[in-house]
Coordinates of C-alpha atoms and ligand atoms in Angstrom, one line a residue:
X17 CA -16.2 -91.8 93.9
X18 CA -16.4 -89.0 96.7
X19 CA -15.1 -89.4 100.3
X20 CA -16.1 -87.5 103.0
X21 CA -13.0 -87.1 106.0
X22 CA -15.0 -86.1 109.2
X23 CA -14.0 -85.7 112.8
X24 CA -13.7 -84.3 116.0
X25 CA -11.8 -80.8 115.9
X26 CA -8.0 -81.8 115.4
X27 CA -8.7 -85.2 115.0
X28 CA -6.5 -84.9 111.4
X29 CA -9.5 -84.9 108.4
X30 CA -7.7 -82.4 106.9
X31 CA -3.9 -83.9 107.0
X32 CA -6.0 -87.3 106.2
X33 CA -7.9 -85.8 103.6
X34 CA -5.0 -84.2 101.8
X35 CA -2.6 -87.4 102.5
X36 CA -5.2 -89.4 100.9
X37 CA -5.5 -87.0 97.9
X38 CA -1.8 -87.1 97.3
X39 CA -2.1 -90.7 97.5
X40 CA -4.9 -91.5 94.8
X41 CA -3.4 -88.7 92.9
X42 CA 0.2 -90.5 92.6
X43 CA -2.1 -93.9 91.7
X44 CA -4.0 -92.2 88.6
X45 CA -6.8 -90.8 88.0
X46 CA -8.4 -87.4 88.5
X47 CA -8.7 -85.8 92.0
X48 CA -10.7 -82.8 93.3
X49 CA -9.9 -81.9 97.2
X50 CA -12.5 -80.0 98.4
X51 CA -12.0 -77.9 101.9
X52 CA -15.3 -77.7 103.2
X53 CA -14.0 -76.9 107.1
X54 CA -14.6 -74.1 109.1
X55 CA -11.2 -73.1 109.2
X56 CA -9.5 -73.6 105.6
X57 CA -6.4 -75.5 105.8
X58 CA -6.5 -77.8 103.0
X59 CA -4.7 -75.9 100.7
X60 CA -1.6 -75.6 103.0
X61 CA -1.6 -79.2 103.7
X62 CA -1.6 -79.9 100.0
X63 CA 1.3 -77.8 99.5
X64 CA 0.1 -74.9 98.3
X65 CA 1.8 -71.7 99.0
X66 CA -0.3 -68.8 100.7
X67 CA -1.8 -66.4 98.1
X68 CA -2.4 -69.3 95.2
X69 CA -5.9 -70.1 96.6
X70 CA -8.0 -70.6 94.0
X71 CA -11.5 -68.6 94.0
X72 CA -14.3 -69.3 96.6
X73 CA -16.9 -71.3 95.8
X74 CA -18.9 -69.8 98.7
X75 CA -18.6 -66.6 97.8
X76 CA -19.7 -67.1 94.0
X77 CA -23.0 -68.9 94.8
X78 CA -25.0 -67.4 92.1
X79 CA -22.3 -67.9 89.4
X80 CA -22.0 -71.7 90.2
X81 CA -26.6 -72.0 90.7
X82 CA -26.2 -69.9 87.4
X83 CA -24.6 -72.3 85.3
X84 CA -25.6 -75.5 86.8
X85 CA -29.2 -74.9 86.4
X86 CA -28.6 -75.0 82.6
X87 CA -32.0 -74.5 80.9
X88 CA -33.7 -76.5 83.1
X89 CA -37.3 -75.1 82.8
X90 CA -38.2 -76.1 87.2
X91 CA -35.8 -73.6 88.4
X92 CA -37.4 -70.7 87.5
X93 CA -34.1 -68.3 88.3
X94 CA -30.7 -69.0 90.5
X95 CA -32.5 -67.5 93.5
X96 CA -35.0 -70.1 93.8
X97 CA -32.4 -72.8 93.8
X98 CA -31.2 -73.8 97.3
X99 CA -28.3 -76.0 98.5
X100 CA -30.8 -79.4 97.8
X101 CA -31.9 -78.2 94.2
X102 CA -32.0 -81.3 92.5
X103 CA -30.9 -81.3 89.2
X104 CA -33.7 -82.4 86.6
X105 CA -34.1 -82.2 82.7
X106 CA -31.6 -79.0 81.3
X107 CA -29.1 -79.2 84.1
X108 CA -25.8 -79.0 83.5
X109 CA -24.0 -81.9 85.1
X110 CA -20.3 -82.2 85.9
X111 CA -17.9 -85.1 85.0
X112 CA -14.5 -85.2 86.6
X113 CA -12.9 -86.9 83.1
X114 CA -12.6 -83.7 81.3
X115 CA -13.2 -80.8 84.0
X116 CA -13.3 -78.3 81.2
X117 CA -16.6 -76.8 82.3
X118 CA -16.5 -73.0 84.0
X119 CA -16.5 -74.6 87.7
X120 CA -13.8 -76.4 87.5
X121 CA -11.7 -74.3 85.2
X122 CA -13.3 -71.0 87.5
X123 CA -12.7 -72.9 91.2
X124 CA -10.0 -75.0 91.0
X125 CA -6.7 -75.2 91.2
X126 CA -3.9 -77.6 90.7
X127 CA -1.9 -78.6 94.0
X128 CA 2.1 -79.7 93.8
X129 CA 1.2 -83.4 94.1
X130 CA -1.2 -83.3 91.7
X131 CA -4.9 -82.8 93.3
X132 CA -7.0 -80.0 92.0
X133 CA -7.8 -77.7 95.3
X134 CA -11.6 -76.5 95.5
X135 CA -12.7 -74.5 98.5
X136 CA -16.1 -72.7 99.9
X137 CA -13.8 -70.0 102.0
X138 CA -14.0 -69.7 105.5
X139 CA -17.1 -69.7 107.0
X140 CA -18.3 -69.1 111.0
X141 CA -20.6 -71.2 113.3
X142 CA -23.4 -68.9 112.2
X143 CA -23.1 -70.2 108.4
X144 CA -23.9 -73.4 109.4
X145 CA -28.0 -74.6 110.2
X146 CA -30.8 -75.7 108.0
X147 CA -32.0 -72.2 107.7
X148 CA -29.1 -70.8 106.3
X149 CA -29.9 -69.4 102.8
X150 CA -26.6 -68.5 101.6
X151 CA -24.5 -71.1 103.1
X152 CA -21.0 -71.5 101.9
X153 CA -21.1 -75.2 102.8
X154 CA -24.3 -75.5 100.2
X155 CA -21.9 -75.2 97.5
X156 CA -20.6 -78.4 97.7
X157 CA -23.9 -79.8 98.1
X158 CA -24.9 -78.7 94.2
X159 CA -21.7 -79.2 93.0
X160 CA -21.8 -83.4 94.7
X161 CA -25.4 -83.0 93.3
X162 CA -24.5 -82.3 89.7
X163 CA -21.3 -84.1 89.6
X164 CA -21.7 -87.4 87.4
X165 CA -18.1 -89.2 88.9
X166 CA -17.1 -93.0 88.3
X167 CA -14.3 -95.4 89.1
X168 CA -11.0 -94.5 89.2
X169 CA -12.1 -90.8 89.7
X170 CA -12.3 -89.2 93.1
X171 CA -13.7 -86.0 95.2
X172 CA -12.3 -86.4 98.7
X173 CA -14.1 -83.4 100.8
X174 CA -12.4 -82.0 103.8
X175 CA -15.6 -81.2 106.1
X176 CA -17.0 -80.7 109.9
X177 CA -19.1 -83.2 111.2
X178 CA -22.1 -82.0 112.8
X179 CA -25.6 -80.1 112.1
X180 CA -25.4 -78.7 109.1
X181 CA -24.3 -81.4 107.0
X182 CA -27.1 -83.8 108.8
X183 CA -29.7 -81.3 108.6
X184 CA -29.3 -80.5 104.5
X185 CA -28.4 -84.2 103.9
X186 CA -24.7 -83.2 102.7
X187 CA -23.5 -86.2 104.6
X188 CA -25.8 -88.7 102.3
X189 CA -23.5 -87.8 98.9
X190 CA -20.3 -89.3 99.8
X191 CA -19.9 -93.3 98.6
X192 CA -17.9 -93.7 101.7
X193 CA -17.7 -91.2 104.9
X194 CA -14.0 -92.0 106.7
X195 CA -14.5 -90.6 110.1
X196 CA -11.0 -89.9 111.9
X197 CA -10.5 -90.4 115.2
X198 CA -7.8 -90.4 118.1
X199 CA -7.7 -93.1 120.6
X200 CA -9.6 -91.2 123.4
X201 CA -12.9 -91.0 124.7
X202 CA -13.2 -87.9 122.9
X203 CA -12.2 -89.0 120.1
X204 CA -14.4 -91.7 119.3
X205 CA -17.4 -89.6 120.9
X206 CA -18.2 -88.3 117.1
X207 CA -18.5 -91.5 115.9
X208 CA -21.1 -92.8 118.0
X209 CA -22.9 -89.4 116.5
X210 CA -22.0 -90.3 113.2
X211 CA -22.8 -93.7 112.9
X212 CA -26.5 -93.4 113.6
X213 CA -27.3 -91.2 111.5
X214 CA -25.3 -92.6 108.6
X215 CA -26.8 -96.2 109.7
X216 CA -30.7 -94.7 109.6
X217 CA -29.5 -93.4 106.0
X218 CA -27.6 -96.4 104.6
X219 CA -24.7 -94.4 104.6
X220 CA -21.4 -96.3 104.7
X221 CA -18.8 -95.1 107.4
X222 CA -15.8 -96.6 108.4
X223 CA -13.3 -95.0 111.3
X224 CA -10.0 -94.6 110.8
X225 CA -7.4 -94.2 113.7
X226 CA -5.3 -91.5 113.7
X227 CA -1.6 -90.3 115.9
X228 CA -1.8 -93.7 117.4
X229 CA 1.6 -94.7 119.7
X230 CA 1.0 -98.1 120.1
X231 CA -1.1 -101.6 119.5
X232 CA -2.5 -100.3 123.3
X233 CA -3.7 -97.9 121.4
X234 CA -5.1 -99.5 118.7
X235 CA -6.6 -102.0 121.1
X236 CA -8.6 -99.1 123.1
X237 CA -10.3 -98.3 119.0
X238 CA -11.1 -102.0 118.6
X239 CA -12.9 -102.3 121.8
X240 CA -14.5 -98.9 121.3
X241 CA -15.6 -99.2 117.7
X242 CA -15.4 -103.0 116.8
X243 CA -15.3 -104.0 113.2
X244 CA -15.8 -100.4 112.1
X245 CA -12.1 -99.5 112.5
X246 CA -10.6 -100.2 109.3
X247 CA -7.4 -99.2 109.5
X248 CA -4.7 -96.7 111.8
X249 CA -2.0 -94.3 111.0
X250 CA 0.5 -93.9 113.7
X251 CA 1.6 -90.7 115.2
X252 CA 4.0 -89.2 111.9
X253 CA 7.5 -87.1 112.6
X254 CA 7.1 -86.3 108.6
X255 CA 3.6 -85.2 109.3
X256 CA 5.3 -82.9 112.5
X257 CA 8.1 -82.0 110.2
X258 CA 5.5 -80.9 108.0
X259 CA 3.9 -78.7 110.3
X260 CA 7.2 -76.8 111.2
X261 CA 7.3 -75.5 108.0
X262 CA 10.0 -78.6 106.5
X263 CA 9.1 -79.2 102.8
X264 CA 7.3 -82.3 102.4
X265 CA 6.2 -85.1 99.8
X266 CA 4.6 -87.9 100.2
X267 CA 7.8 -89.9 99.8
X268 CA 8.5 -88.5 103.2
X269 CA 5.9 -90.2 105.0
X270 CA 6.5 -93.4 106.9
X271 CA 5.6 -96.6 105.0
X272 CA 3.1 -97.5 107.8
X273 CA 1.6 -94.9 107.4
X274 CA 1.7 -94.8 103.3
X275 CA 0.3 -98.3 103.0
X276 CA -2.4 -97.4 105.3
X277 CA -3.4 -94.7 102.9
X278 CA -3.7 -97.8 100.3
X279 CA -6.2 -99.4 102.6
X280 CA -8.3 -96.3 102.7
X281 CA -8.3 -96.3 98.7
X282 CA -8.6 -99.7 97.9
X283 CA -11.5 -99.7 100.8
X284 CA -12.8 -97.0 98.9
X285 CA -12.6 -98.7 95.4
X286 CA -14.3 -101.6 96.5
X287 CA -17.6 -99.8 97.3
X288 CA -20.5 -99.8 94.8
X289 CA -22.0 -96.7 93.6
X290 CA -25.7 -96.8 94.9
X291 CA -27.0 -93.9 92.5
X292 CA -30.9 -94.9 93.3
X293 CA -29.7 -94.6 96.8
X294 CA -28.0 -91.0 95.7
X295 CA -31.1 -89.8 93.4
X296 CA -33.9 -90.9 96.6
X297 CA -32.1 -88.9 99.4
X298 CA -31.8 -85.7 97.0
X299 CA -35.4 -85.5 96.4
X300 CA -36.4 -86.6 100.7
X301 CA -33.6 -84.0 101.8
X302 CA -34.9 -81.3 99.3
X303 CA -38.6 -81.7 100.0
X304 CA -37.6 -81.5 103.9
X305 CA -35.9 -78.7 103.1
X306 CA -38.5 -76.2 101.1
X307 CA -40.6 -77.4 104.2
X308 CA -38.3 -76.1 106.6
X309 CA -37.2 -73.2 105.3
X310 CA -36.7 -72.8 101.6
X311 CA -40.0 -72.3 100.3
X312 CA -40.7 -69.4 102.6
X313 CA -37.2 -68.0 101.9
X314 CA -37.8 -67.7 98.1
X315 CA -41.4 -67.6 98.0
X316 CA -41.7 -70.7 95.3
X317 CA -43.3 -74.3 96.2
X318 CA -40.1 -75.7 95.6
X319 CA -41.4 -79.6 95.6
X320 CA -42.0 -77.9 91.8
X321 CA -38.4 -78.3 91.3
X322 CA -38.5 -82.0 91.2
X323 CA -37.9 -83.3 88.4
X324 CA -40.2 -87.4 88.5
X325 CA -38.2 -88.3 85.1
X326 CA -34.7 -87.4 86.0
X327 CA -32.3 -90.5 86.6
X328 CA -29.4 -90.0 88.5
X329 CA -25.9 -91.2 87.5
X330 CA -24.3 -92.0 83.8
X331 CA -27.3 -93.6 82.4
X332 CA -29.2 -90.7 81.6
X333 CA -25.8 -89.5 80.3
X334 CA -25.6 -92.3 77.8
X335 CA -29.3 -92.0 76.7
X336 CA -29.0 -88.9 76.0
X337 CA -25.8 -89.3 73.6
Ligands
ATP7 N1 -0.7 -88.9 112.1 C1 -0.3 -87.8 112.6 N2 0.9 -87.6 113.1 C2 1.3 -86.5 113.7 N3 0.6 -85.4 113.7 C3 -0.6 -85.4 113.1 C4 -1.1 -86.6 112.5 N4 -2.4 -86.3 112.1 C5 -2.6 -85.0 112.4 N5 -1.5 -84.5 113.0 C6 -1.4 -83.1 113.5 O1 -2.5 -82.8 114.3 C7 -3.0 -81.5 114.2 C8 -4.4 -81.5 113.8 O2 -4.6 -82.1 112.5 P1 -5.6 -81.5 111.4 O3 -5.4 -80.0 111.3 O4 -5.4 -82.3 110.2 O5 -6.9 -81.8 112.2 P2 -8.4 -81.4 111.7 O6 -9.3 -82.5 112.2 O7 -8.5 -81.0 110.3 O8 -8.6 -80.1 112.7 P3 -9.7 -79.0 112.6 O9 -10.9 -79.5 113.3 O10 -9.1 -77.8 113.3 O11 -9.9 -78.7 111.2 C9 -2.1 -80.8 113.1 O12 -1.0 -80.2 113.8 C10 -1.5 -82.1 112.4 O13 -0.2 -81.8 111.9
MG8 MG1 -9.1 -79.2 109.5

């Protein structure tokens, strides 16, 4: 299952996101954390010390296009395959089960609480836009595009809302999109944003309150969202001590707090996987995408990279066994 945190600047996706990681890591099975942001903080709020980064998946673009493009006879090199390459017959596809292929072994690392860190580096304003060749954020596009996950496994992706991820259709690969959000007008002003676009797309979002004092506050989400805000987490001291540097685990947070984390999950669990839904929005946001900008860029009709007999999700994987 992947999960998308997104929000308004400070909002908390990344102190959600890695929260939540920590959380569905102590319950089980696998977890990737994936810092998609701007500004790369993930690692730090997973506990990682400074300097034990893993590699950048943004950085190693034609590595990762390299290998995940297997011998699949459409893409004719790594530089014709963009950020919406769908993967076709030859791929290599990646399971979160055994991890043992070169971009989880080459890009990961393990955190203290037991999520594996990925991350695409820091990138600027600039890096973001359909028209952007060589962005950083297009790395987790292939690797959500390639990744074959089921229950009880999870990819939780740190990421900005806005542009970039509606323009290349990055915000269409999550099973469920949380969208964080203080109780301001501010706050919920991304939502409204969020919502219709994920509505127009079938994508499933639910808002979850963040550093709220009070059931006034809760109240003003209610009024402002309705049935959309699932759940709140109040304004933490452990998550301030945390910030100052104090050492943290999740046994420090406040139980309000760590059973709404279990409402986020089991919210989470209780969504089916729509791979036809997954495999349809690949191939619209791809073809959209050579239009745009992509075929020009790489000099290839890249609607050629479609691949009409490729199934997404495990079926193909057990036909194929
Ligand atoms: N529930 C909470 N209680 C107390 N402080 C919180 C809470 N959630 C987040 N914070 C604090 O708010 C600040 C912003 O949080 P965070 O960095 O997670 O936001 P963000 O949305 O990832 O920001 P950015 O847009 O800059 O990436 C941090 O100092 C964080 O510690
Ligand atoms: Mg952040």
């Amino acid at each position: 299952m992947r999960v998308a945190f997104v929000g308004k600047g400070g909002s908390g996706k990344t102190t959600l996101s890695a929260l939540f990681a920590r959380y569905t890591a102590s319950r089980g099975g696998p977890v990737v954390a994936v810092d998609a942001d701007i500004n790369q903080h993930l690692g730090m709020a997973l506990g990682l010390g400074e300097g034990a980064l893993p590699r950048p998946m943004g950085s190693h673009l034609t590595e990762i296009k390299e290998y995940l493009r297997g011998d699949n006879p459409r893409i004719s090199s790594a530089s014709a395959m963009v950020k919406t390459t769908p993967p076709g017959s030859g791929s290599r596809l990646l399971r979160l089960d055994e991890r043992d292929d070169p971009i989880h072994t080459g890009f990961s690392v393990p955190t203290p609480e037991g999520p594996q860190l990925m991350v695409t580096g820091p990138f600027s304003e600039d890096d973001l836009g359909v028209a952007c060749y060589h962005s950083k954020v297009g790395a987790v596009e292939l690797y959500l595009n390639h990744l074959l996950d089921g229950a009880g496994e999870y990819v939780v992706v740190d990421m900005t809302a806005g542009a970039d991820s509606f323009a290349s259709g990055l915000f269409t690969r999550f099973d469920m999109t949380f969208l964080v959000a203080e109780p301001t007008r501010q706050g919920v002003s991304v939502y409204r944003q969020y919502r219709d676009y994920a509505a127009d797309y079938g994508v499933p979002v639910a808002v979850v309150g963040n550093k709220i004092h009070g059931p006034g506050d809760v109240a003003f989400l209610r009024d402002q969202v309705g049935d959309d805000l699932l759940v709140c987490l109040e304004h933490s001291a452990a998550i301030r001590a945390m910030e100052q540097g104090r050492p943290f685990t999740l046994r420090d947070l406040e139980p309000a707090n760590s059973r709404a984390l279990g409402t986020i999950l089991d919210h989470l669990d209780t969504q089916e996987k729509d791979w036809f839904r997954f495999g349809r929005q690949a191939v619209q946001f791809h073809l959209r995408n050579a239009e745009a900008w992509a075929n020009r860029a790489t000099g290839e009709d890249l609607a050629a990279q479609i691949d009409p007999g490729f199934v997404f999700g495990p079926t193909r994987v057990s036909l194929s066994r």
